Every structure is written in C-alpha cells, then in structure tokens.
Coordinates of C-alpha atoms and ligand atoms in Angstrom, one line a residue:
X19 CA 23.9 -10.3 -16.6
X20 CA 20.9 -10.2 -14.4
X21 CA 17.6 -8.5 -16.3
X22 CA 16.3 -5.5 -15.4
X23 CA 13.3 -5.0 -13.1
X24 CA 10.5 -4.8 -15.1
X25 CA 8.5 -1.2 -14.5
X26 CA 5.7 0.9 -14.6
X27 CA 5.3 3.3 -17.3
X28 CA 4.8 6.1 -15.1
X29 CA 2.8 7.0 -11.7
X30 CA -0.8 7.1 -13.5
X31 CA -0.3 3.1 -14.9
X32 CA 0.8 2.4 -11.1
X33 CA -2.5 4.2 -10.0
X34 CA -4.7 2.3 -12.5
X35 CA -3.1 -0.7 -12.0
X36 CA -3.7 -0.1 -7.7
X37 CA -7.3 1.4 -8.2
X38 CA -7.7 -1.9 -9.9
X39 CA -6.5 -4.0 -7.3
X40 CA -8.3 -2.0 -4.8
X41 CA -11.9 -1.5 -6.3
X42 CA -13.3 -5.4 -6.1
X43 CA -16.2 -7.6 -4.9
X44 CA -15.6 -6.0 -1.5
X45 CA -16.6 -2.7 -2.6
X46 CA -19.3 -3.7 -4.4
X47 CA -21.1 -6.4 -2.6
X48 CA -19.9 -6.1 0.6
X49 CA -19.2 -2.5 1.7
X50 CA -22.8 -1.8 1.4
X51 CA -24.3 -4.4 3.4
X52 CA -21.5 -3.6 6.5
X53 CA -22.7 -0.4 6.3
X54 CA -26.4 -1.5 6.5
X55 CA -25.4 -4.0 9.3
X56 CA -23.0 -2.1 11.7
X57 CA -25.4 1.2 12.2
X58 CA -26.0 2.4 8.7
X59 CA -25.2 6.6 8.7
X60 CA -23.1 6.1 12.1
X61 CA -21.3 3.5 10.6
X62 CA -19.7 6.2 8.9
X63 CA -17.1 7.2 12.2
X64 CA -15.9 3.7 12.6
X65 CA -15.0 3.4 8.8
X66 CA -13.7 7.3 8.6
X67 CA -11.5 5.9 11.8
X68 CA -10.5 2.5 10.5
X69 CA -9.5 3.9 7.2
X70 CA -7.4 6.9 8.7
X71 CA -5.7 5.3 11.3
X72 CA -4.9 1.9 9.7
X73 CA -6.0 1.6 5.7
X74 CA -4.1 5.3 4.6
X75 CA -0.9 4.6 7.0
X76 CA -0.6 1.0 6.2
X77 CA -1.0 1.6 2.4
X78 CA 1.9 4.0 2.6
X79 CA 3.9 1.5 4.5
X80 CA 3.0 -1.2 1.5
X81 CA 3.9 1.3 -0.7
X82 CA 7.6 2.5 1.5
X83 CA 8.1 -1.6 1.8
X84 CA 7.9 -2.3 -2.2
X85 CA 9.2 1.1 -3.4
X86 CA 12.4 0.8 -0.8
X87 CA 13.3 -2.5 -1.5
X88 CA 12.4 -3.1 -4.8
X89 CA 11.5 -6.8 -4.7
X90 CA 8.1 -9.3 -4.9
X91 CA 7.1 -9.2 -1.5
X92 CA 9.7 -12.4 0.0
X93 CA 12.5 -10.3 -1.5
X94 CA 11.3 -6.7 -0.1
X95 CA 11.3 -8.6 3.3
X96 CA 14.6 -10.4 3.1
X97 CA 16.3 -7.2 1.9
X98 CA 14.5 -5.5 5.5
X99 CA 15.3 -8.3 7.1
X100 CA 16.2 -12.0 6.7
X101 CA 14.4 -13.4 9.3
X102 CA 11.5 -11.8 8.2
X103 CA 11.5 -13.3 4.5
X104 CA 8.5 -15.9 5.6
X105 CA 6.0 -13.4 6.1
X106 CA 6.5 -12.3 2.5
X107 CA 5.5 -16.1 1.4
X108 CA 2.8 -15.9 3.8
X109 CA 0.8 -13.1 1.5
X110 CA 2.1 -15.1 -1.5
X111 CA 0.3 -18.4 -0.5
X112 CA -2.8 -16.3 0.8
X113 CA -3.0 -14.7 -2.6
X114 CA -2.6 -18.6 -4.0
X115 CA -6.1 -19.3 -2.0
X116 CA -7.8 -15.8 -2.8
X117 CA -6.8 -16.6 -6.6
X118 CA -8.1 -20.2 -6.6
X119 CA -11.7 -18.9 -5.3
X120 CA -11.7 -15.5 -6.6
X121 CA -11.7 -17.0 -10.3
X122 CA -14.8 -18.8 -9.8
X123 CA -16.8 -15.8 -8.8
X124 CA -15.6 -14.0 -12.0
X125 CA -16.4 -17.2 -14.0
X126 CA -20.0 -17.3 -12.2
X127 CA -20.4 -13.7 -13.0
X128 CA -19.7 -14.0 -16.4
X129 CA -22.3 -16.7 -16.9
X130 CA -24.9 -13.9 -15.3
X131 CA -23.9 -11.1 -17.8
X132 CA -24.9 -13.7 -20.3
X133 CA -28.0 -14.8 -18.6
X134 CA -29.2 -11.2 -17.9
X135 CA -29.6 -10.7 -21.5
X136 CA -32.7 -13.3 -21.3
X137 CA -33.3 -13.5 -17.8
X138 CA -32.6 -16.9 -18.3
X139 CA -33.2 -18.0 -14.3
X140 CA -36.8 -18.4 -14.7
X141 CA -38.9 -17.6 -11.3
X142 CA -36.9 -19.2 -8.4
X143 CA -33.5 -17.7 -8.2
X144 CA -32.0 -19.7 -5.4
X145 CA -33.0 -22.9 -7.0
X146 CA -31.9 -21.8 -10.1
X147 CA -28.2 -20.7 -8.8
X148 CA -27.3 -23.7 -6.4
X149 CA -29.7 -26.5 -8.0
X150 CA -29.9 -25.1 -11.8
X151 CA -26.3 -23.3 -12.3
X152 CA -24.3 -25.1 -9.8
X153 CA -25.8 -28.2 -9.2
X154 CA -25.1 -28.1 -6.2
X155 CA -24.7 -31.5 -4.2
X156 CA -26.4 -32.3 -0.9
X157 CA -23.8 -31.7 2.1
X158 CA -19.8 -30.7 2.3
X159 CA -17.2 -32.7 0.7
X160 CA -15.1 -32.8 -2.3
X161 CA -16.2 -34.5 -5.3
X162 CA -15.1 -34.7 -9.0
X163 CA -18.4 -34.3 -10.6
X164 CA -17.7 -31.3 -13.3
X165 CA -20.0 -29.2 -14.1
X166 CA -19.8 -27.7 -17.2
X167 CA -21.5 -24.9 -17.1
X168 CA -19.6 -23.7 -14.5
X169 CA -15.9 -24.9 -15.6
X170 CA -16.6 -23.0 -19.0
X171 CA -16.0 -19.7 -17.8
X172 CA -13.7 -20.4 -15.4
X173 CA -11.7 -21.8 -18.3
X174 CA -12.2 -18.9 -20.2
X175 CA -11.2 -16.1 -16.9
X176 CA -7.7 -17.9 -16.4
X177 CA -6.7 -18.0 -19.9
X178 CA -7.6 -14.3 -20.5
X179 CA -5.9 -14.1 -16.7
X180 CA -2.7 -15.9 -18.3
X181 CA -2.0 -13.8 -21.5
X182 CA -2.5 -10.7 -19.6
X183 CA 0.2 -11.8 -16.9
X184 CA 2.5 -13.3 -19.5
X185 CA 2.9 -9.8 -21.0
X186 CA 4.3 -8.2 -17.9
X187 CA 3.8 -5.6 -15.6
X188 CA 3.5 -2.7 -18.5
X189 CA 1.9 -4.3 -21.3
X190 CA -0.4 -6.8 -18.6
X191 CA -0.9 -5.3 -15.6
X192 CA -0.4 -1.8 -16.2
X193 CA -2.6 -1.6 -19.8
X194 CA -5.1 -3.6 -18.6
X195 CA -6.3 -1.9 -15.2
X196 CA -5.5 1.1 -17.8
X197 CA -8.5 -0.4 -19.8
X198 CA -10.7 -1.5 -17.3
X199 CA -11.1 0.8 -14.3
X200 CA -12.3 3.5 -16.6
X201 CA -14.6 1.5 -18.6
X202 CA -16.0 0.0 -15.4
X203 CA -16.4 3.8 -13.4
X204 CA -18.7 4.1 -16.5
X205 CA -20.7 1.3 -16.7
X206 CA -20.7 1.4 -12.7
X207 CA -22.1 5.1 -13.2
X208 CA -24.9 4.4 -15.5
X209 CA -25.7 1.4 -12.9
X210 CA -26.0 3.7 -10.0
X211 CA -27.8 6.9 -11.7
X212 CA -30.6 4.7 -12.9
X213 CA -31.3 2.6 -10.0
X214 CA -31.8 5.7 -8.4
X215 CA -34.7 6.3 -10.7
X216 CA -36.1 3.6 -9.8
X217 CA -39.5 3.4 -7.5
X218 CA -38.4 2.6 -3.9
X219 CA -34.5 4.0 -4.2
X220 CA -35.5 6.5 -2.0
X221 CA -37.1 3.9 0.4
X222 CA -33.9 2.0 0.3
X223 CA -31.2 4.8 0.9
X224 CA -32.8 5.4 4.1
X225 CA -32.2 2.1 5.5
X226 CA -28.8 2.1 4.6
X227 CA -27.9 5.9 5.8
X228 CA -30.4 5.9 8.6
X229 CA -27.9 6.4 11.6
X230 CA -28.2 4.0 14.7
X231 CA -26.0 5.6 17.0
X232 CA -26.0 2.9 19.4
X233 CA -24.1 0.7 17.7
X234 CA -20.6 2.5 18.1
X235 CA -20.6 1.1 21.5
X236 CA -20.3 -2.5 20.1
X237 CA -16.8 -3.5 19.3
X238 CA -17.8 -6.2 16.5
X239 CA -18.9 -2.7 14.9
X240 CA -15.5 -1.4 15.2
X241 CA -13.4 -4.6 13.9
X242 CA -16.2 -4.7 10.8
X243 CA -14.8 -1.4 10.0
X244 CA -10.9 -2.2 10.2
X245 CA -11.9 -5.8 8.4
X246 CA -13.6 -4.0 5.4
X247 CA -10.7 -1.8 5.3
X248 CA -8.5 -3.8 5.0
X249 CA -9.6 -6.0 2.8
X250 CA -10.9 -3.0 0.5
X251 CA -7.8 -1.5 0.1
X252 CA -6.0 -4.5 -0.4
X253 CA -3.4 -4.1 2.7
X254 CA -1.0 -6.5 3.8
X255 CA -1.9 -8.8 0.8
X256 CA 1.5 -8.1 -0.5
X257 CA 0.1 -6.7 -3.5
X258 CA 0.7 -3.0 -3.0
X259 CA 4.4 -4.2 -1.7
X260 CA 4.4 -5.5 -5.1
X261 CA 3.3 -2.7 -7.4
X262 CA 4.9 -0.2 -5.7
X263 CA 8.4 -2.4 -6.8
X264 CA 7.6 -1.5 -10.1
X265 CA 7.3 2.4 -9.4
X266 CA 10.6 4.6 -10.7
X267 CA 12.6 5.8 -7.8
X268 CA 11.2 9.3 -7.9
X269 CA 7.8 8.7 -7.2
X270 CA 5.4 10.7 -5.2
X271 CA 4.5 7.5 -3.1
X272 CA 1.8 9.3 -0.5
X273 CA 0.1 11.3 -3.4
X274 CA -0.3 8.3 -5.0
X275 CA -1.9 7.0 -1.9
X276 CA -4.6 9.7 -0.9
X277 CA -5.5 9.2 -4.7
X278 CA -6.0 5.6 -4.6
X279 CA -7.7 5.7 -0.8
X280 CA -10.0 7.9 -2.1
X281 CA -10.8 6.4 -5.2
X282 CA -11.7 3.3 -3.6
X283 CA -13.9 4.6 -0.8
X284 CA -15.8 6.8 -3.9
X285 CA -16.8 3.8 -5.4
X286 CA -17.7 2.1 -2.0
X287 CA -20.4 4.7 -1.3
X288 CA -21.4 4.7 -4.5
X289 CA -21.8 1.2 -4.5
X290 CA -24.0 1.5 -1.1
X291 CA -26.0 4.3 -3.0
X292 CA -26.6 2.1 -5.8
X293 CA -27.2 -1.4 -4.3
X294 CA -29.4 0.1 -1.7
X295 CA -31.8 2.1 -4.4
X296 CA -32.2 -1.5 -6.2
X297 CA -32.8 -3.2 -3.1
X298 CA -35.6 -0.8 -2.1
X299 CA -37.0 -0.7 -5.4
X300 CA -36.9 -4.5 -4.7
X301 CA -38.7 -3.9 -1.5
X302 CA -41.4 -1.7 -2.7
X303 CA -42.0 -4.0 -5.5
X304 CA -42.8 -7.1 -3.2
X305 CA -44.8 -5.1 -0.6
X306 CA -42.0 -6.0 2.3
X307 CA -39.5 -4.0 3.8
X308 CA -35.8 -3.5 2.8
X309 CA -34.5 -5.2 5.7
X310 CA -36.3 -8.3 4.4
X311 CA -34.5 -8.3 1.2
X312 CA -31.3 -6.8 1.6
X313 CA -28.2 -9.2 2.0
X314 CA -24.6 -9.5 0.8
X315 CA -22.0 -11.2 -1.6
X316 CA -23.3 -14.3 -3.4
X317 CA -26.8 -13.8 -2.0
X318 CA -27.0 -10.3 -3.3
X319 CA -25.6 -10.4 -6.6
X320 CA -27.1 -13.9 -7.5
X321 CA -30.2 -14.2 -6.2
X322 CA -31.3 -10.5 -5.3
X323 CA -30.1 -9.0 -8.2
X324 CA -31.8 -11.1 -10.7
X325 CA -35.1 -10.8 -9.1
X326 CA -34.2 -6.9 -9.4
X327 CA -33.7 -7.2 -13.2
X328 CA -37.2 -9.2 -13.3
X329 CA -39.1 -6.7 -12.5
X330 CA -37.2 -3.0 -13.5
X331 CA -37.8 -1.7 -16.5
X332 CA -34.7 -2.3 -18.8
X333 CA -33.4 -5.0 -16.8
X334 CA -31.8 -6.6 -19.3
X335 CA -29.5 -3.6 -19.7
X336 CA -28.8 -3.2 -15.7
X337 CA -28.2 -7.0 -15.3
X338 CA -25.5 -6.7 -17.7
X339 CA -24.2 -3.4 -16.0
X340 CA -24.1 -5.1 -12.4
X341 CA -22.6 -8.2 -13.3
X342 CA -20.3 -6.7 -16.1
X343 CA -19.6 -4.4 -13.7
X344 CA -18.3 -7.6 -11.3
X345 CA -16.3 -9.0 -13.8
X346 CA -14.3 -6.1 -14.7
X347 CA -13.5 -5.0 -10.8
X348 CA -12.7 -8.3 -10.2
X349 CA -10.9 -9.0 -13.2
X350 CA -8.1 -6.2 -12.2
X351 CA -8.2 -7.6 -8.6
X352 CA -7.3 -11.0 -10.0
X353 CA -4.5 -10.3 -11.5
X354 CA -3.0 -7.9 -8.6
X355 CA -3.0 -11.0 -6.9
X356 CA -1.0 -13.1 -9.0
X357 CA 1.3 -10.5 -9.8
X358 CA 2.0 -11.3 -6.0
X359 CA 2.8 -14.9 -6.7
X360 CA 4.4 -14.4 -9.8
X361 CA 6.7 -12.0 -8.9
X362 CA 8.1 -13.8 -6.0
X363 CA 8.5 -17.2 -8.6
X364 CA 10.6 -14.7 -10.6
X365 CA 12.6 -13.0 -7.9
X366 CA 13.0 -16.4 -6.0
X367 CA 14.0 -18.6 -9.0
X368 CA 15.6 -16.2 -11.8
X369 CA 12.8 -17.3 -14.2
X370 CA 11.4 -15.1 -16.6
X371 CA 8.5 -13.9 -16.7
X372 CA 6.3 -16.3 -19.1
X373 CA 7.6 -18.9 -17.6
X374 CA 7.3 -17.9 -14.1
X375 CA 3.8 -16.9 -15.6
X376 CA 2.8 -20.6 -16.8
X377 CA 4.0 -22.1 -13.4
X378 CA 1.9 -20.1 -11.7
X379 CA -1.2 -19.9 -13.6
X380 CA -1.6 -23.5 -14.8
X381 CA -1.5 -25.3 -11.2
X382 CA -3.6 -22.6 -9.9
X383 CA -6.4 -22.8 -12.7
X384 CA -6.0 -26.7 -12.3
X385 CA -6.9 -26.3 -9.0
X386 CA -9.3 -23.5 -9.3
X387 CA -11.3 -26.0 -11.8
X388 CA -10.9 -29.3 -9.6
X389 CA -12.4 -27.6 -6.5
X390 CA -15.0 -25.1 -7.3
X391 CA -16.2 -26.4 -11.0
X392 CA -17.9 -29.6 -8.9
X393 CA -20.9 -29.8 -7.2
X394 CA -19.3 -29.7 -3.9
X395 CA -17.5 -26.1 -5.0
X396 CA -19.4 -23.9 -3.3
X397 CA -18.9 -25.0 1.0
X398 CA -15.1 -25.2 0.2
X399 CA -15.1 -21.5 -1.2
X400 CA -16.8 -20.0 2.4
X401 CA -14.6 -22.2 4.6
X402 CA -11.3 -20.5 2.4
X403 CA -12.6 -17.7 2.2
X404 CA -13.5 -16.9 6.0
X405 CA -10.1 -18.3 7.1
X406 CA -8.2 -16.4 4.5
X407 CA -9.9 -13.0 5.0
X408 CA -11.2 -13.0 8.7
X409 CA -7.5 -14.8 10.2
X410 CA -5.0 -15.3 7.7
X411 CA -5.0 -11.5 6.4
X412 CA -5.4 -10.3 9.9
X413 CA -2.9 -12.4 11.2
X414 CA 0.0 -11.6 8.6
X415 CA -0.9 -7.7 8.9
X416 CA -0.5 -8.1 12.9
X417 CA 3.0 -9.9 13.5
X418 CA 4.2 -8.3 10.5
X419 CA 3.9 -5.5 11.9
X420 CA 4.7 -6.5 15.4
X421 CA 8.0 -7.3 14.3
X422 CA 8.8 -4.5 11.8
X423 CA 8.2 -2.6 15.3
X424 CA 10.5 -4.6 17.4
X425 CA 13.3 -4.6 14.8
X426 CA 12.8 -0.4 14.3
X427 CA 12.3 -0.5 10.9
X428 CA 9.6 2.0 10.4
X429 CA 11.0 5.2 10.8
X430 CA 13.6 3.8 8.4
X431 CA 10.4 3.4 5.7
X432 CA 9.2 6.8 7.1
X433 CA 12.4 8.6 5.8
X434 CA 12.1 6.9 2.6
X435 CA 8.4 8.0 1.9
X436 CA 9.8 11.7 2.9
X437 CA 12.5 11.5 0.0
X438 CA 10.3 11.9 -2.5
X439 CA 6.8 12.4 -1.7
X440 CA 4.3 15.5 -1.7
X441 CA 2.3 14.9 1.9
X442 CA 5.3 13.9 4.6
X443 CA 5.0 11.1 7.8
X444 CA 6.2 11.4 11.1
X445 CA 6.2 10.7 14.2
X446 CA 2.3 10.2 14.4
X447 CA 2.8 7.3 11.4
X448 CA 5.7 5.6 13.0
X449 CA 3.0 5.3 16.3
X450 CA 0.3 4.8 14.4
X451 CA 2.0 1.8 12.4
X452 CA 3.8 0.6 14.7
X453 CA 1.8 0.5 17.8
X454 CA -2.2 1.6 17.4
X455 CA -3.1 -0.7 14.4
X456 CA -0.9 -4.1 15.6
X457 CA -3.1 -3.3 19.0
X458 CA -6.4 -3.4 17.1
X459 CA -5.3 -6.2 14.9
X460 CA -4.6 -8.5 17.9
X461 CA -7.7 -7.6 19.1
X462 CA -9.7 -8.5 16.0
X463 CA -7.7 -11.5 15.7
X464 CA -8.1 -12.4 19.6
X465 CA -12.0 -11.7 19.0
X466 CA -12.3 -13.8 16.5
X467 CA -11.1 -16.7 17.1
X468 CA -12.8 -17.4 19.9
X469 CA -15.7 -16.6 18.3
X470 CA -14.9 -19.3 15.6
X471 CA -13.9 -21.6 18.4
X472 CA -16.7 -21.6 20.7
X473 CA -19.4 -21.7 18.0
X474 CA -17.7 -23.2 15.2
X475 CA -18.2 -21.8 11.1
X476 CA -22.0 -22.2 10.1
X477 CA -23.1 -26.0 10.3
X478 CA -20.4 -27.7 8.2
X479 CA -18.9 -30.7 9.3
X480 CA -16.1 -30.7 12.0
X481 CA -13.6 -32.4 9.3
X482 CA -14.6 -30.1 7.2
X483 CA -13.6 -26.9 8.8
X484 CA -10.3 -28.8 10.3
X485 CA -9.3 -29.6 6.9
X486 CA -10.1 -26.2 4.8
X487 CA -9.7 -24.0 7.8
X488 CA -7.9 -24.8 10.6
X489 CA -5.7 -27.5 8.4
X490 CA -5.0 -24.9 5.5
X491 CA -4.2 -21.9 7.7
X492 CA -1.7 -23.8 9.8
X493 CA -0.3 -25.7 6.1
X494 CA 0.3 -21.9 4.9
X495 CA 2.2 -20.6 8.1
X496 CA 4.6 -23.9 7.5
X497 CA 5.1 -23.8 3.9
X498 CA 6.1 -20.4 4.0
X499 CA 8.8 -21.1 6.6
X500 CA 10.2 -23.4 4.8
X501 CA 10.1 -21.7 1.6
X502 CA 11.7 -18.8 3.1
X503 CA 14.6 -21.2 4.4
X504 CA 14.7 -22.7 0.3
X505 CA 18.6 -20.7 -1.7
X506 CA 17.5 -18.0 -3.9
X507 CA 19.0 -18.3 -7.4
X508 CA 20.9 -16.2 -8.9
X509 CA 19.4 -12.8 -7.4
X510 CA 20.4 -12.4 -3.6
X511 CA 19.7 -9.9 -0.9
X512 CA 22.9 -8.1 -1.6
X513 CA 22.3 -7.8 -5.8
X514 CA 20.1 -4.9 -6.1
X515 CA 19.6 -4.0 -2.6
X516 CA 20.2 0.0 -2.4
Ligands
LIG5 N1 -9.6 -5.0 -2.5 C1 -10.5 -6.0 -3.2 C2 -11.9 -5.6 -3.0 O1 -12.3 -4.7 -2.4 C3 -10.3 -7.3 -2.7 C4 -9.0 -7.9 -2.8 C5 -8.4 -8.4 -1.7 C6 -8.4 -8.0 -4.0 C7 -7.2 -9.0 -1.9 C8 -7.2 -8.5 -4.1 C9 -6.6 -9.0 -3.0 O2 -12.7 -6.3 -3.5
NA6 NA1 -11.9 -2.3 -2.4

C-alpha cells in the first residue's frame, strides 16, 4: 500500500511554516542596505512593482504548482508535465548549495550570540572575524585545515536541523516555524524599538528613507528590486511548491499568500528601520557619516554590529537580540530548504521519511563542514552564493516559466487557485506569469551575465570562479537532466495524480 502524504495540520502551521521560509538573512541583512543603495525612499516604487507584478503572482503559482499536483517539486512537474521534471531537480540541487552555505552563517551566528554576552571580539572586529574567528587563510583555495571554533556550531545547527526534519512535515516543520516565527517577531521587536532610542537613529533613518528619485531611471535599480524579491519571498526555490503539497485540498491558497507577502515585507521594513537607527547611532558615535558605516550581510552583522554593541548602552542584551534574532530566521529558512531535497528523495525513491531524512542531511553536513569549517571557507561561500542567487535562481524561475507558457499550463493552475480561494486570478495573472515576469527575468539574467563576464566576480582567481561558479552552475543544469531521466520507484506520475 503506498503511505499517505504526509500534511499540514491546518492553513495557520502552512503559514508559519512559509513565514518561516520567507523571513531570513535577506530580510534582515540585506533588504535594508538595497534599499539604502538603489535610491533609499524611491526605492520604494521599484520594490512595490517587483513584488506586485512578480513576487505575489509567482507565489500563487508556487503555491497552484504544489497544491495541484501534490508532489516535492520533481514530482509536481512531472505530473504538469514529463519533460519538465528536470527543472524540479534544478531547485532541488540549488537548495543542496543554499543548504551547504546557509548552515555556516547560522553556525557563525550562533558563535556571536555567545560572544555578545562578553563582547568577546576585543577592539578590531574585522581582524577578529576573519583572522581571530575564522582564521582565515591568505588567498582562495580549498584546504582541510578545521577550525574548530567554527565546525562546533555548525555541528550543533545540522544536528538540531536533522531531528527537526526527521519528525516530518507536522511535528518538524510545521511545530517548529510554529515555535520560532513568533518568538523571533518578539525578540526582533524589542531589537528594533530600542535602537530607535538610540542617539543618532534619527540621523540614520534619513539616509535610508531619504528619496533619490533619479535613480528609477537606472535599470540595475529595477533588477535589485525583482532580485530581492525574489529571493525574499523565496520564489522558484521549489520550496513553496513544496509546502503547499502539504496543504489539505480546501485551502484558501491566495489568502494564504497576501498573508505571507505581507508578513515578509513587514519585517523587511522593519528591519531597514532598525538596522538603519543602529547604524546611525554608529555614525554619530564615531563622528562620520552613515554612509561611511553602513554595509550589508557578513559585513554588517559581523563587524558593524559588534562595534554597535560596544558602544550602546545594554549591548550585551541587543547583541544577543540581533544575532539570536539571525539564528532563529535562518533557522526556519534552513529547513524549508531541505524539506525541498528531502521531499523529492522521498517521492523519487519510496523511502520514508527518516531515512530519506539521514541521506539527505548527513552528506550535506559532511560537506557543509569540509568546505566552510576551514580556513579557506569563506571565498568558496561568495562564489556559491552569487552563482546560486544572482543566475541559478534567476535562471530556473525564467525557462520555468518560459515553458509552463509555451505548453499553456497557467490558466490550467489559474482555475485551480479559483476552486478554492478567497481573492480570484485571471486574465491579468495568466499575462503577468506568463509573459511580463519571464521578460524581466531574461533581462536580469541577460544583464548579468555580462556583467559577470566582462569584469569577472571580485579578484578571485580565474580557476576559482570556473570551478565554484561557472563549473558548479553548468554540473547542476546536467545532474538534474539526468536525474530527471533516473525510474521513479514505486510512486509514478499516474498514482496520485488527480
Ligand atoms: N527568503 C529567505 C530570506 O529572505 C532566503 C531564502 C532563500 C530562504 C531561499 C530559503 C531559500 O532570507
Ligand atoms: Na525574506
């Protein structure tokens, strides 16, 4: 007898479980400095724009896709179609590269928590966090030289990761985001109220809301705002194909949508609001202005930010706040994105779930630890990282697309949203979809790589980016071809399929 599909309890676990996945790193540490960078206030239009024309219709899609088809995301696209099975494996094996690096951030973010408490970086923050923490080796390359203090935690974040995905969608997923996202909107709350008591905020919000008009004439502006969008809402990652699997068949799938669109951009402009205050306190304390201190991602949170908890007054406390706060967005990112891989191990090979769970977390956390716990870890993670999200994501989301247009499948998925949801699609969706987004995405995509091509990625070696970038992008588009042309066991297109 086959087993049933495991589900979610009901539509709020689902909505947890996609706030979760949505609300990450890219809300926290990068939406604000995108903002800042592509015409602070104005910036507003582009990402208003970007996130009703592509990130609300394309969640919906996600969400039609998983909910329709009821599969991991290789499964949801066989059952559309078989030819279109390998772009399913493509999001797997992107989520296999955004797992290996995402892990290490949580694991360096852990370590922060627990160095907040004593401000244990001393005066230098950049030495202390590549030379100190990391120990970081002259140069890229790929080394075995482990370093403890870093392979600790990252121990520690994949077996929490693994117990959690072993217990299923309900008891794992579902419980857990049901756990974090509301402890984190409160910690996150506290966070943002009192860095805007700090000295400075004020000094700091107007840089980031200050409106430079101008730059909504410059297309890089406009692509910034479809590239944080997508990536914030976690679109065409195969993860909300995934979830929404797990949804009973009567769900209200657009409600659930606008919720979880406007969740995430919430705590995007609350993270701006917040990051912005600390980084003019910042400012104001070190008599320079905010565009001198403010910067992004690993910059931000682990050098800014502990010169930040230096000097405000309980920083102890907000240094545990930021990078607790991290940890526990990232935490329920983490595991929406092997939920992706595991539930196509499952639906591809019959395994159950702790299995399927094992095989995919003990390779992965291997790997995780042999490439980013060394000295070398940190070049490897920006090359993967800026193929992964700047081409691989927008590639997948484009010929997807292109060809769930050319075989007429959307207004197929837009009846099927109609069925049973409160806000209906039409026309304008199937247009939208089908035609408007694919246009901008090839024009990201065009953009961008020959950008990447003329001037190459920062000053790492050519082998370097040949191997992690151009080598791995092209390895992924292969291996999922020919894992969509490997027999699925014992569950076919035709079991299932209604
Ligand atoms: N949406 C997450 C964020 O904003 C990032 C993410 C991308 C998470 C892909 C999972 C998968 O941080
Ligand atoms: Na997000």
């Amino acid at each position: 007898a086959k087993p049933k599909r495991e589900t979610f309890s009901g539509q709020k676990a689902f909505i947890f479980a996609a706030i979760g996945s949505a609300v990450g790193l890219g809300n926290i540490w990068r939406f604000p400095y995108v903002t800042y960078d592509n015409g602070g206030g104005a910036f507003i239009i582009p990402y208003l724009v970007a996130l009703l024309t592509a990130g609300i219709p394309l969640l919906f899609l996600d969400y039609a896709i998983g909910h329709k088809y009821r599969g991991s995301a290789p499964l949801s696209f066989r059952r559309m179609s078989s030819k279109l099975e390998a772009f399913g494996w493509w999001q797997v094996l992107i989520n296999v590269i955004i797992g290996i690096y995402y892990a290490v951030i949580l694991g360096w973010s852990a370590s922060y928590t627990y160095f907040s408490l004593n401000k244990a970086w001393g005066s230098n923050h950049a030495d202390f966090f590549f030379k100190e923490y990391l120990r970081m080796a002259d140069g890229a390359g790929v080394s075995m030289d482990f370093v403890s203090a870093v392979t600790l935690p990252q121990i520690g974040v994949w077996a929490f990761i693994l117990i959690v995905m072993a217990l299923g969608v309900q008891k794992g997923v579902g419980k857990s985001s049901a756990f974090f996202m509301p402890l984190l909107t409160v910690m996150f709350g506290i966070l943002v109220v009192s860095s805007l008591f700090l000295p400075g905020a004020a000094k700091g919000l107007n840089a980031l809301f200050t409106p430079n008009w101008d730059k909504l004439l410059e297309p890089a502006v406009w692509i910034a705002a479809y590239g944080q969008i997508f990536f914030s809402l976690s679109i065409c990652f195969g993860i909300m194909v995934t979830y929404a699997s797990y949804l009973k068949r009567d769900t209200d799938l657009t409600g659930s949508g606008l919720v979880v669109g406007f969740a995430n951009s919430s705590f995007e402009l609350l993270a701006g609001i917040g990051v912005f205050a600390a980084l003019g306190f910042m400012a104001q304390a070190g008599g320079k202005e905010v565009s001198e201190v403010a910067t992004s991602g690993i910059g931000l949170a682990f050098i800014a930010f502990p010169a930040i908890i230096d000097q405000a007054p309980m920083g102890s406390l907000l240094g545990v706040l930021f990078f607790g706060s991290l940890l526990f967005a990232g935490v329920t990112s983490l595991i929406s994105i092997l939920e992706v891989i595991i539930a196509a191990v499952q639906d591809k090979l019959h395994w159950g779930r702790v299995v399927s769970t094992i095989v995919v977390c003990v390779p992965m956390a291997l790997l995780s630890i042999a490439l980013f716990g060394t000295t070398t870890g940190l070049p490897m993670l920006d090359v993967l990282d800026k193929f992964v999200t700047n081409f691989g994501i927008v590639a997948v989301a484009f010929f997807s697309l292109v060809a769930m247009a050319i075989g007429k499948y959307l207004p197929t998925l837009a009846e099927h949203i109609n069925r049973t949801s409160s806000f209906k699609v039409g026309k304008m969706w199937v247009l939208v979809s089908g035609i408007l987004t694919p246009v901008v995405l090839g024009y990201m995509l065009f953009s961008e790589l020959t950008k990447i091509i003329k001037e190459g990625y920062e000053n790492y070696p050519d082998w370097f980016v040949n191997t992690f970038g151009w080598g791995m992008a092209g390895g992924l588009i292969v291996l999922a071809i020919i894992l969509s042309r490997l027999a699925w066991h014992g569950r076919d297109q035709a079991e299932e399929n209604n």
